[in-house]
Coordinates of C-alpha atoms in Angstrom, one line a residue:
X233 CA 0.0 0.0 0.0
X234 CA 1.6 3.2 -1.2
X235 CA 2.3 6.0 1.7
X236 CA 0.3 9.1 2.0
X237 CA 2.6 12.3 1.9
X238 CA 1.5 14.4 5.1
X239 CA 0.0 17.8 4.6
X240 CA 1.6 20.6 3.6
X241 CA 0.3 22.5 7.1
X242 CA 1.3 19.8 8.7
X243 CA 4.9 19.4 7.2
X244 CA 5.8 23.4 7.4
X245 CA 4.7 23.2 11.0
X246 CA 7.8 21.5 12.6
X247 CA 10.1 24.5 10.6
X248 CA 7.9 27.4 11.5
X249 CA 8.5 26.0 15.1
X250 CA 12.3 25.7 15.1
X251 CA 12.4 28.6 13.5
X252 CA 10.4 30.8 16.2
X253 CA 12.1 29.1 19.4
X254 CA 15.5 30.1 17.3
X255 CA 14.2 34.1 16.9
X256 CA 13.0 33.7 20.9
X257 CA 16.2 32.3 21.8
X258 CA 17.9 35.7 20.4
X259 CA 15.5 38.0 21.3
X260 CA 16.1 36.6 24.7
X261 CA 20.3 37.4 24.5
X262 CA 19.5 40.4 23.1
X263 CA 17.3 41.2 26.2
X264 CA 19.7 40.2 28.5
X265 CA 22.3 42.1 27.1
X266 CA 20.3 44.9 27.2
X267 CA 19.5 44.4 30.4
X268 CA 22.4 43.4 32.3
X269 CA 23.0 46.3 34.2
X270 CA 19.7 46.0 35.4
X271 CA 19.9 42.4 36.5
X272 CA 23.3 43.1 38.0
X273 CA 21.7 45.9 40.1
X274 CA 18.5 44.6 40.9
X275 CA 20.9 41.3 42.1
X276 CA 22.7 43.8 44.1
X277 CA 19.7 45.4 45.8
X278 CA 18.6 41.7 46.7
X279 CA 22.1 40.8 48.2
X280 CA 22.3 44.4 49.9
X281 CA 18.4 43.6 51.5
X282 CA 19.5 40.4 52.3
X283 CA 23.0 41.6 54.4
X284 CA 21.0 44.7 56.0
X285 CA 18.1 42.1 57.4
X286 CA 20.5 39.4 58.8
X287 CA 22.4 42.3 60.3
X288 CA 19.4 43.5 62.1
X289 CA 18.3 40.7 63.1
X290 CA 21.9 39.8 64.8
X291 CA 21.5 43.5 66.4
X292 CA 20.4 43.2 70.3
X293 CA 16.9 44.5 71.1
X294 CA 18.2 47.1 73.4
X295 CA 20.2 48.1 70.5
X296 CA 17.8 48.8 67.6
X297 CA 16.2 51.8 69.0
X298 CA 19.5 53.7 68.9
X299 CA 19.8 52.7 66.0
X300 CA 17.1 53.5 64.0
X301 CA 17.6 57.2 66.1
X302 CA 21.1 57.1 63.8
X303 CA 19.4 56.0 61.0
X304 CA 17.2 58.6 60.4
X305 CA 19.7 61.0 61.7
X306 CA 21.3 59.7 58.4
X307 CA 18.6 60.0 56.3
X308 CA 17.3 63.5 57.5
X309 CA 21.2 65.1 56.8
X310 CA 21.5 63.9 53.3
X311 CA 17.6 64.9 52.7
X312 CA 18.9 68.2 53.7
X313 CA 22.4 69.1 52.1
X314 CA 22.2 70.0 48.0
X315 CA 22.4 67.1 45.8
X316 CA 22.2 64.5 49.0
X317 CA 19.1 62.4 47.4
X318 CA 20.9 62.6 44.1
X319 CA 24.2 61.2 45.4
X320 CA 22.5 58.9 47.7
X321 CA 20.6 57.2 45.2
X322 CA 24.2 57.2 42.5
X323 CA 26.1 55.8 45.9
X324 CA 23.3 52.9 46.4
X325 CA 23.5 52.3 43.0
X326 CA 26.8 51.8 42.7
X327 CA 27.2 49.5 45.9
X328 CA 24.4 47.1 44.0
X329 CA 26.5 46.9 41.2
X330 CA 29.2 46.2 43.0
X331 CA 27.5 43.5 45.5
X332 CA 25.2 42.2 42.3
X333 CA 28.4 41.7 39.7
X334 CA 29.1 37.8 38.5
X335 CA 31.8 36.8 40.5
X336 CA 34.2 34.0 38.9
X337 CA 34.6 31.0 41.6
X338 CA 38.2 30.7 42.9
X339 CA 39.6 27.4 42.5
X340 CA 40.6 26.4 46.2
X341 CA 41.7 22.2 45.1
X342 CA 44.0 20.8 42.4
X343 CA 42.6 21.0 38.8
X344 CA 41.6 17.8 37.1
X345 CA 45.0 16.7 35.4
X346 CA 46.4 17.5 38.9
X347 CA 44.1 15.3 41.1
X348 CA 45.0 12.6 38.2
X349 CA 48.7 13.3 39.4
X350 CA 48.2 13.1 42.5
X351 CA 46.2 9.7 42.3
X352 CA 48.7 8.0 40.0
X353 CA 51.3 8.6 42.8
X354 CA 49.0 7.2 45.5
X355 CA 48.5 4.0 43.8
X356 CA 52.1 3.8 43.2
X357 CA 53.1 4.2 47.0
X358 CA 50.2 1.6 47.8
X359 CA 52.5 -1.6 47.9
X360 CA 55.2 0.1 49.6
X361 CA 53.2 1.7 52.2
X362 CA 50.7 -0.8 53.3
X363 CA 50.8 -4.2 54.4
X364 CA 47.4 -6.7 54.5
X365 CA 47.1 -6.8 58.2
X366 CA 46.6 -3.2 58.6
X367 CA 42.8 -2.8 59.8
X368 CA 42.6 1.0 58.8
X369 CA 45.4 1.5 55.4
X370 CA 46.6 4.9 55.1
X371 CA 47.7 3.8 51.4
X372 CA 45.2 1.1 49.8
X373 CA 43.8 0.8 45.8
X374 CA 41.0 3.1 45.7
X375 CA 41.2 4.9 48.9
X376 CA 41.5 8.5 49.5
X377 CA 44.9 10.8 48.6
X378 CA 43.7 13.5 50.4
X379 CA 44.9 11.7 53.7
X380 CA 48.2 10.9 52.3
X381 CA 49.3 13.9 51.0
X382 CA 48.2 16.8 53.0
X383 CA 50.4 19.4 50.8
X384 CA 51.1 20.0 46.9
X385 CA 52.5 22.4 44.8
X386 CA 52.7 22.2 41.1
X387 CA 54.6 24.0 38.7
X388 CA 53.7 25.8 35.2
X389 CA 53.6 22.1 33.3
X390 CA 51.2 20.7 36.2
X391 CA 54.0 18.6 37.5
X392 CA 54.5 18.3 41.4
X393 CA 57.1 20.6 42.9
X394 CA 57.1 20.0 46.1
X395 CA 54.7 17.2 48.2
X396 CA 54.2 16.5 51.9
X397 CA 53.2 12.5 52.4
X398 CA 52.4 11.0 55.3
X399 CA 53.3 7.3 55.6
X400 CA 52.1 4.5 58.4
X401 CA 54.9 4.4 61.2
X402 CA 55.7 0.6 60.1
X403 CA 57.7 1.8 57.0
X404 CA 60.9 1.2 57.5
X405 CA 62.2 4.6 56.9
X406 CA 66.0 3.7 58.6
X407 CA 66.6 1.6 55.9
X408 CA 68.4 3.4 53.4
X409 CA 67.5 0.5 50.3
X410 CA 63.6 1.3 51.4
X411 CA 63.9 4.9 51.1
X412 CA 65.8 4.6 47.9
X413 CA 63.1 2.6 46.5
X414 CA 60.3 5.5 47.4
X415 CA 62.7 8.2 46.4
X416 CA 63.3 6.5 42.7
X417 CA 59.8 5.7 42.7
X418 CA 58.8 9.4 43.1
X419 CA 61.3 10.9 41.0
X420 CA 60.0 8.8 38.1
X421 CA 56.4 9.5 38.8
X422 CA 56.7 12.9 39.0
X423 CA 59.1 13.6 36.1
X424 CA 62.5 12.6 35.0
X425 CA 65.2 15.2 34.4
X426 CA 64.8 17.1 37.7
X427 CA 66.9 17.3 40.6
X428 CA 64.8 16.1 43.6
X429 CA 65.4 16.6 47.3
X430 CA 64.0 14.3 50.2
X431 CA 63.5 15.5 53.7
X432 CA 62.3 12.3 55.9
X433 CA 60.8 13.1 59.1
X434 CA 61.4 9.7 60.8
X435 CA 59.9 11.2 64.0
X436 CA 56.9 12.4 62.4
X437 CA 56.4 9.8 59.7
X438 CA 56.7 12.2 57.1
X439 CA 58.5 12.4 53.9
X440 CA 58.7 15.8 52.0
X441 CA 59.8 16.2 48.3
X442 CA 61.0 19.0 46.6
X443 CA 62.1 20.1 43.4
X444 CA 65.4 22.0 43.3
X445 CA 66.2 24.9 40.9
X446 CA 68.9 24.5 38.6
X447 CA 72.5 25.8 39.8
X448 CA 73.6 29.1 37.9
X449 CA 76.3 28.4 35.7
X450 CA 77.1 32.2 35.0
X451 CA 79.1 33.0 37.5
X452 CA 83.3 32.9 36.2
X453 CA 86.6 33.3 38.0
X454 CA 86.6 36.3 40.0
X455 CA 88.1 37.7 43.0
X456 CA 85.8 36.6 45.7
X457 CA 85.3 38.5 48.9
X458 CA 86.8 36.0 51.8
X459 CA 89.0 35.9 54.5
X460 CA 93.1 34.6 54.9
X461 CA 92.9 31.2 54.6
X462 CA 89.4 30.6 52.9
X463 CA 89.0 29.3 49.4
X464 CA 85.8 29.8 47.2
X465 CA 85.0 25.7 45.7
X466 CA 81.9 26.8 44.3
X467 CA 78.4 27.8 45.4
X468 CA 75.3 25.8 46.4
X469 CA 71.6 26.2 47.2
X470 CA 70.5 29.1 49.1
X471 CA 69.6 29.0 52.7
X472 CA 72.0 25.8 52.8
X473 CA 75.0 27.7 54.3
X474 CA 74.7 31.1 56.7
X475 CA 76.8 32.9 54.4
X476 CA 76.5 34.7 51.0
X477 CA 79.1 36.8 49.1
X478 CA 78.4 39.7 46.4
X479 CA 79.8 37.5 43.2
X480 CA 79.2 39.3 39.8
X481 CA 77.3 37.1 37.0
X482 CA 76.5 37.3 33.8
X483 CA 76.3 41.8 33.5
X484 CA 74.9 42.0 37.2
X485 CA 75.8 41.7 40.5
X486 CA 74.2 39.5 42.9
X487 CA 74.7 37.7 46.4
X488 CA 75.3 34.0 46.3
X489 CA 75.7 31.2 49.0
X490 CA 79.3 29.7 48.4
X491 CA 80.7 26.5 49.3
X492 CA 83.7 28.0 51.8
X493 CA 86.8 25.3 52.3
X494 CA 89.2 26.6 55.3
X495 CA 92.8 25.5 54.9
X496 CA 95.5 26.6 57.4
X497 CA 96.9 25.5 60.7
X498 CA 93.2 26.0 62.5
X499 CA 91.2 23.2 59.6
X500 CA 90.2 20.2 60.4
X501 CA 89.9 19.2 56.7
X502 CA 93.6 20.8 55.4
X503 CA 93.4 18.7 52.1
X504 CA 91.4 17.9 49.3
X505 CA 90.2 15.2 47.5
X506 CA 88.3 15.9 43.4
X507 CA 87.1 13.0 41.6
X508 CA 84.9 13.1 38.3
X509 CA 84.2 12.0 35.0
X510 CA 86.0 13.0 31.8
X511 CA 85.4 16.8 31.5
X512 CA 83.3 17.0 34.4
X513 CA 85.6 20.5 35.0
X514 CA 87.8 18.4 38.0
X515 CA 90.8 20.8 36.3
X516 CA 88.0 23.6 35.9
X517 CA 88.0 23.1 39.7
X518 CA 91.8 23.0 40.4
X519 CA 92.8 26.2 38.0
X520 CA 90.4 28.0 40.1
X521 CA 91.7 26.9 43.7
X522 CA 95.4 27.9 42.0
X523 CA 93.8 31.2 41.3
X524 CA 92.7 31.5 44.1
X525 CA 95.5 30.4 46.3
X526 CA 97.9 32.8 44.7
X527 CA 96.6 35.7 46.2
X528 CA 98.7 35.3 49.0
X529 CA 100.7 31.8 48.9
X530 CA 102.5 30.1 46.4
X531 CA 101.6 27.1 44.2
X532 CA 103.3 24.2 42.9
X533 CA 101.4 22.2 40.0
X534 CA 102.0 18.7 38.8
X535 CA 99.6 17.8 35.9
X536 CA 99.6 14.0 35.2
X537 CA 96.8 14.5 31.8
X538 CA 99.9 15.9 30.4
X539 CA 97.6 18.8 28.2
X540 CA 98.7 21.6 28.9
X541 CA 96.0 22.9 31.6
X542 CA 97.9 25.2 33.6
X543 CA 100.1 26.4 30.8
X544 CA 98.7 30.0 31.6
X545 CA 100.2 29.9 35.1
X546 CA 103.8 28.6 34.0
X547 CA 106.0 31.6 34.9
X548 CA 103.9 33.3 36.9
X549 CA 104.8 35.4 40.2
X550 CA 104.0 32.7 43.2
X551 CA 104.0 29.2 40.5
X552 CA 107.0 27.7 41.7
X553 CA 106.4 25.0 39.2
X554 CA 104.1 23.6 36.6
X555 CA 105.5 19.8 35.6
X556 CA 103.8 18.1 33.2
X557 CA 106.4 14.8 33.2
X558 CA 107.0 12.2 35.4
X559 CA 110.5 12.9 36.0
X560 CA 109.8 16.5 36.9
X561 CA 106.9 15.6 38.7
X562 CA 109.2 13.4 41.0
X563 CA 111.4 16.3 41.8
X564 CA 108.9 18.9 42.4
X565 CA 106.9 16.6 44.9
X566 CA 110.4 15.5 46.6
X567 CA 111.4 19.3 47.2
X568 CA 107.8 19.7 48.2
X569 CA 108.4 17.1 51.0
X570 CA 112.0 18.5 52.3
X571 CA 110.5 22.0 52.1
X572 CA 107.5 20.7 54.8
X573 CA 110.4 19.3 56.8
X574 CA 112.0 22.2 56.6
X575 CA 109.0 24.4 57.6
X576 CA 108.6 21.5 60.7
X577 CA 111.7 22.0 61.8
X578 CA 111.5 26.1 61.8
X579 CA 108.5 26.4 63.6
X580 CA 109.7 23.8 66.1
X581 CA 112.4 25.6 66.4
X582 CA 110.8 29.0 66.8
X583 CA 108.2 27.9 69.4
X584 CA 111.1 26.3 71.6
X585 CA 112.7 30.1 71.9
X586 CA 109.4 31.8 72.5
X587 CA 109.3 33.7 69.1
X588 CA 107.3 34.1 66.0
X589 CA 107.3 31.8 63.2
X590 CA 109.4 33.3 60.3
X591 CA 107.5 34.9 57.3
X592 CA 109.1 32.3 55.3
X593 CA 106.6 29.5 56.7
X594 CA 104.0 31.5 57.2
X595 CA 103.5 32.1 53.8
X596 CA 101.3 29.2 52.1
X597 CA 102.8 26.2 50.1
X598 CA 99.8 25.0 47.6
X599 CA 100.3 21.4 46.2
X600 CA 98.2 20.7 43.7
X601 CA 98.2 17.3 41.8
X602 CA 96.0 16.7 39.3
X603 CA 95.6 13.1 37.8
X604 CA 98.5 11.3 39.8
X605 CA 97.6 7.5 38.1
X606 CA 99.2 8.7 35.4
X607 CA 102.0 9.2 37.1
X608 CA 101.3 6.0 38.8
X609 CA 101.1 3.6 36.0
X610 CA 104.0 5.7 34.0
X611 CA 106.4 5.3 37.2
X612 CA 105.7 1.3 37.5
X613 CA 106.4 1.2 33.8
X614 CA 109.8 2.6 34.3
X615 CA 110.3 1.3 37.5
X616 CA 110.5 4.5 39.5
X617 CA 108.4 5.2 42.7
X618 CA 105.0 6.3 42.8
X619 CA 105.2 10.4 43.1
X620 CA 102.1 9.6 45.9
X621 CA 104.8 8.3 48.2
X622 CA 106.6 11.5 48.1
X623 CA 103.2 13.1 49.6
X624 CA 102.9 11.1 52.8
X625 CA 105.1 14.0 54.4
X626 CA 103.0 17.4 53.2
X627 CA 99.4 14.6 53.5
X628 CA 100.5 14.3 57.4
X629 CA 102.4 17.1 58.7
X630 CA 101.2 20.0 56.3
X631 CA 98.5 22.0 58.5
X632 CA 101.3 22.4 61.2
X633 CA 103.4 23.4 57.9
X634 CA 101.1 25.5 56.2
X635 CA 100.8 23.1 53.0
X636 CA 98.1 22.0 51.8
X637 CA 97.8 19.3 49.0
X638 CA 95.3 19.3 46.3
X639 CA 94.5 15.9 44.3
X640 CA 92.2 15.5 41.4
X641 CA 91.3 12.2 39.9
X642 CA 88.5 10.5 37.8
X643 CA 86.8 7.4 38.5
X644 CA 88.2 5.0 36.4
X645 CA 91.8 5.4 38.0
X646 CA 90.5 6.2 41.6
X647 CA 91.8 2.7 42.5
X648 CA 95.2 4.3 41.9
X649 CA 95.2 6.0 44.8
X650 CA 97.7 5.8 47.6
X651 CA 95.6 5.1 51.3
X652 CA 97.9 8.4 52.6
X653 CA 95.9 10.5 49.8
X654 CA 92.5 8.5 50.9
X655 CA 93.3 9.1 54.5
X656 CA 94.3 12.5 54.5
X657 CA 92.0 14.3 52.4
X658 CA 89.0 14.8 54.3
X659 CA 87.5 17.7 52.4
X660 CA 86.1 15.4 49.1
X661 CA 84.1 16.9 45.6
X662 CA 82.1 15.0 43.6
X663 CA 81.5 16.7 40.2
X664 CA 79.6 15.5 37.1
X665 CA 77.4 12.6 36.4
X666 CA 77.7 9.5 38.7
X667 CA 75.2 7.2 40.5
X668 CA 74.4 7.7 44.5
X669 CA 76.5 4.8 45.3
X670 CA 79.4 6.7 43.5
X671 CA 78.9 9.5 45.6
X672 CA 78.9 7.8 48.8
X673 CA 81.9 6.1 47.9
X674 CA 83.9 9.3 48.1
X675 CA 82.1 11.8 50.1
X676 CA 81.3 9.3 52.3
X677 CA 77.7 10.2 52.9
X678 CA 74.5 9.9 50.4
X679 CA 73.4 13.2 49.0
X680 CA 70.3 14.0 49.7
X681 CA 68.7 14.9 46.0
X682 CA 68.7 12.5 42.9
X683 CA 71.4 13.2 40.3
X684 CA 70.2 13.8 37.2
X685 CA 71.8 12.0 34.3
X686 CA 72.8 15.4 32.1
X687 CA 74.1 18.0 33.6
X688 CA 76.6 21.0 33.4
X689 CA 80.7 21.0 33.7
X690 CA 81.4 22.5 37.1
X691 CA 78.1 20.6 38.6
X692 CA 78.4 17.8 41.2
X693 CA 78.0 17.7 45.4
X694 CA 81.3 18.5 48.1
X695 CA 81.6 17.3 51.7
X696 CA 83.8 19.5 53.8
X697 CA 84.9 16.5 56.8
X698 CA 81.7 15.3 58.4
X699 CA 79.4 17.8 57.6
X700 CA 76.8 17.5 55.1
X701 CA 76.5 16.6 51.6
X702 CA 76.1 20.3 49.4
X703 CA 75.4 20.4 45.4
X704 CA 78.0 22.4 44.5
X705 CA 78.6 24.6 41.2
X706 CA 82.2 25.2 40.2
X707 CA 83.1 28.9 38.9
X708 CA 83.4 29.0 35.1
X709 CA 87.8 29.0 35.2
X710 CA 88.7 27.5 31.3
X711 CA 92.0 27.3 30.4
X712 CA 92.7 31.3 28.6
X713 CA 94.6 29.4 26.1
X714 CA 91.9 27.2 24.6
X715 CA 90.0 28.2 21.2
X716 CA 86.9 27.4 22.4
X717 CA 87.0 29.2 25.5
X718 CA 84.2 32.2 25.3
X719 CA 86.1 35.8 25.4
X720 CA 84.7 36.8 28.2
X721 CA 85.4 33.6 30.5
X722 CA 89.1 34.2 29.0
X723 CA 89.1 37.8 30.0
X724 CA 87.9 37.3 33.5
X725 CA 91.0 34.2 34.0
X726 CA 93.7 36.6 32.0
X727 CA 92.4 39.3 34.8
X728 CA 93.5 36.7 37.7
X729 CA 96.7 36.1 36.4
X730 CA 99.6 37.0 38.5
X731 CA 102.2 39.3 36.6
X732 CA 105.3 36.9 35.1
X733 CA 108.1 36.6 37.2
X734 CA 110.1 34.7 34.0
X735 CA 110.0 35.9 30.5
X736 CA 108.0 34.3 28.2
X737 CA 111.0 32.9 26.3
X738 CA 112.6 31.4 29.8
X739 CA 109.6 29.6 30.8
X740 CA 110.7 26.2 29.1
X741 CA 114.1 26.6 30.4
X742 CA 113.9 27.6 33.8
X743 CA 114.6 25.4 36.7
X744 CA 111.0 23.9 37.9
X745 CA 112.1 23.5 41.4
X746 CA 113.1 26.8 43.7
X747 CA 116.3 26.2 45.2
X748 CA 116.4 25.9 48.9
X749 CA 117.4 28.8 51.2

């Protein structure tokens, strides 16, 4: 049976109906548009109505009589002065609109992507902070984060910055291969590539995590405001050390928290140890002590790497010597020792007749040794001694001496070092990339952030005796001499630079050790 079309009335009915709900639908914006400032006020009028009732209601009974005596006191002043209806009614006015405008909610909790954050990381921590005889879990699949972690911050990519979590008081949180786990675990989850720091309240069951800033690498050789017998290794977080020092970076001046290493008959750390990678800036880190050192001392280098380094200091006032060979290496390091036997024996000698030490003595002997298993391996192949043996003397008796030894070494030949240098050299720096249980190896102590895989020449952590583990950022000190040094690092190194006490021409030729007096 063929199918009837509908009526044309019928058909044109359904359009004519969408079409006038669409025309009421814009009459309506229009309206409200239009209208707005009336709504807004009108809201305001309500909301001001609304305050002025609940506050009279809240007014004591023996109260309101007074005050509807001020109240019309009001009322009858502004009724009298010119213009006081006028500006009453404007003032009213604009008080509604002010009480009646749309106010945008503030957001007082995490945003969506950030409660999703902050979830993922709770289920993580479940199996590592719960066990199944718990009656009431802190941590369990499906349960509440807002219980765990009672502070969060996030940063401008919604990653967490910094989080306070609150974990059961069975964790065993004195274990350091448990609080590894949580910290690798949290690192992960919250992004790679950053440089965390954990703060574990074991008293309080409470673990917070922070993300640290990035170390500023602008800040080059410079003459750095400090005290006799106080050498600049770098500079660290702020807040981490009760001291700052105006330090000039980049084209302004700023104060920065340094990483101060005392040396001198009053340390308790009088020598120290460097170990990093390949181009970690170890020598970055020695040129700048020499720099440093020959403000008032002299210095006497022995560079095992063989490359020319230190070529910038050969000749200068206060270098005694810059050796680059085994054979003068031997005989600066043996003078080195007679001259700290030498300095014993004056002092011991003063002190038994009630008098001063002599200036000679007082002055500061630098040692600085830089990659010494070269030396090592190239002295066992000729069958001479290990120069390390000729450092037992300024390693044990050099803070009553005044010396002060310097070693740097990387981690594939840290084996090759002699237990007097291990012993001795309590001050220790870590610098460029190298696993936690690296770290501990030489400083001694964990740090207390997570190194991060890449980072800058210069970077690393420094232990100054027993105190704590510091992330430390070496002073930009290149060699002046190398092409792809930047002109201004070189200028700021050239400006250190002692004046030469042997012309240029003599410097191959001169005698690398200082003859006794």
């Amino acid at each position: 049976m063929a199918r009837r079309p509908l009526p044309r009335i019928l058909s044109s009915s359904s359009v004519s109906v969408a079409r006038s709900r669409e025309l009421a639908r814009t009459a309506a914006d229009s309206a409200t548009d239009v209208l707005h400032p009336l709504i807004t006020i009108s809201r305001g009028v309500r909301r001001l109505a609304a305050a002025g009732r609940a506050r009279w209601s809240a007014t004591p009974k023996d109260r309101r009589g007074p005050a509807l005596f001020l109240a019309g006191t009001v009322v009858l002043v502004v009724a009298l002065i010119p213009y006081g209806p006028l500006l009453a009614l404007i003032t009213v006015m604009a008080a509604a609109a002010w009480k009646g405008r749309e106010r945008v909610p503030a957001q007082t909790g995490p945003a969506p992507e950030q409660i999703e954050r902050l979830r993922s990381l709770y289920e993580a921590l479940v199996p590592y902070f719960s066990v199944p005889d718990d009656p009431d879990p802190l941590f369990a699949h499906g349960g509440d984060w807002d219980g765990a972690f009672s502070e969060y911050a996030f940063d401008e990519g919604g990653r967490p910055s910094r989080l306070l979590i609150r974990y059961p008081a069975y964790f065993p949180d004195g274990e350091a291969a448990s609080r590894a786990r949580i910290e690798h675990l949290l690192g992960a989850k919250s992004g790679r590539g950053r440089e965390y720091r954990f703060d574990w309240d074991e008293e309080g069951n409470q673990l917070v995590m922070t993300v640290l800033d990035a170390l500023p690498t602008t800040i080059a050789a410079q003459r750095f405001v400090t005290a006799p017998g106080e050498t600049v290794l770098g500079f660290t977080d702020t807040g981490t050390v009760p001291r700052t020092v105006p330090v000039q970076g980049g084209d302004a001046s700023h104060d920065a928290t340094p990483v101060i290493w005392r040396t001198g008959p009053r340390s308790t750390e009088p020598h120290l140890l460097v170990v990093g990678q390949p181009g970690a800036g170890t020598t970055t880190l020695v040129r700048s002590i020499a720099l440093q050192a020959l403000e008032d001392g002299d210095v006497l280098i022995a560079e095992g790497s063989g490359t020319g380094e230190y070529a910038c200091l050969a000749g200068r006032e206060g270098v005694l010597a810059v050796e680059c060979g085994l054979a003068g290496a031997l005989a600066a390091l043996e003078w080195a020792a007679a001259e700290t036997e030498r300095r014993l024996t004056c002092a011991n000698r003063a002190r038994q007749a009630g008098l001063p030490a002599p200036d000679d003595i007082r002055r500061p002997l630098w040692i600085l040794l830089d990659r010494p298993g070269v030396f090592a391996h190239l002295a066992a192949a000729d069958g001479r001694p290990d120069p390390q043996q000729l450092l037992q003397v300024p390693l044990r008796h050099g803070r009553a001496a005044n010396v002060t030894v310097v070693v740097a070494e990387q981690f594939d030949t840290l084996d090759s070092l002699s237990d007097p240098v291990r012993a001795h050299t309590r001050a220790r720096v870590v610098l460029g990339p190298a696993v936690p249980a690296e770290i501990e190896g030489v400083l001694g102590a964990p740090p207390h952030t997570t190194p991060t895989p890449d980072v800058p020449a210069g970077r690393g952590y420094a232990r100054l005796g027993s105190g704590q583990v510091l992330r430390l950022q070496v002073p930009a000190t290149p060699d002046p001499y190398d092409d792809t040094t930047s002109e201004a690092h070189r200028q700021a190194v050239l400006e250190l630079l002692p004046e030469r006490a042997v012309p240029v021409d003599d410097v191959r030729g001169a005698d690398p050790v200082p003859a006794e007096g």
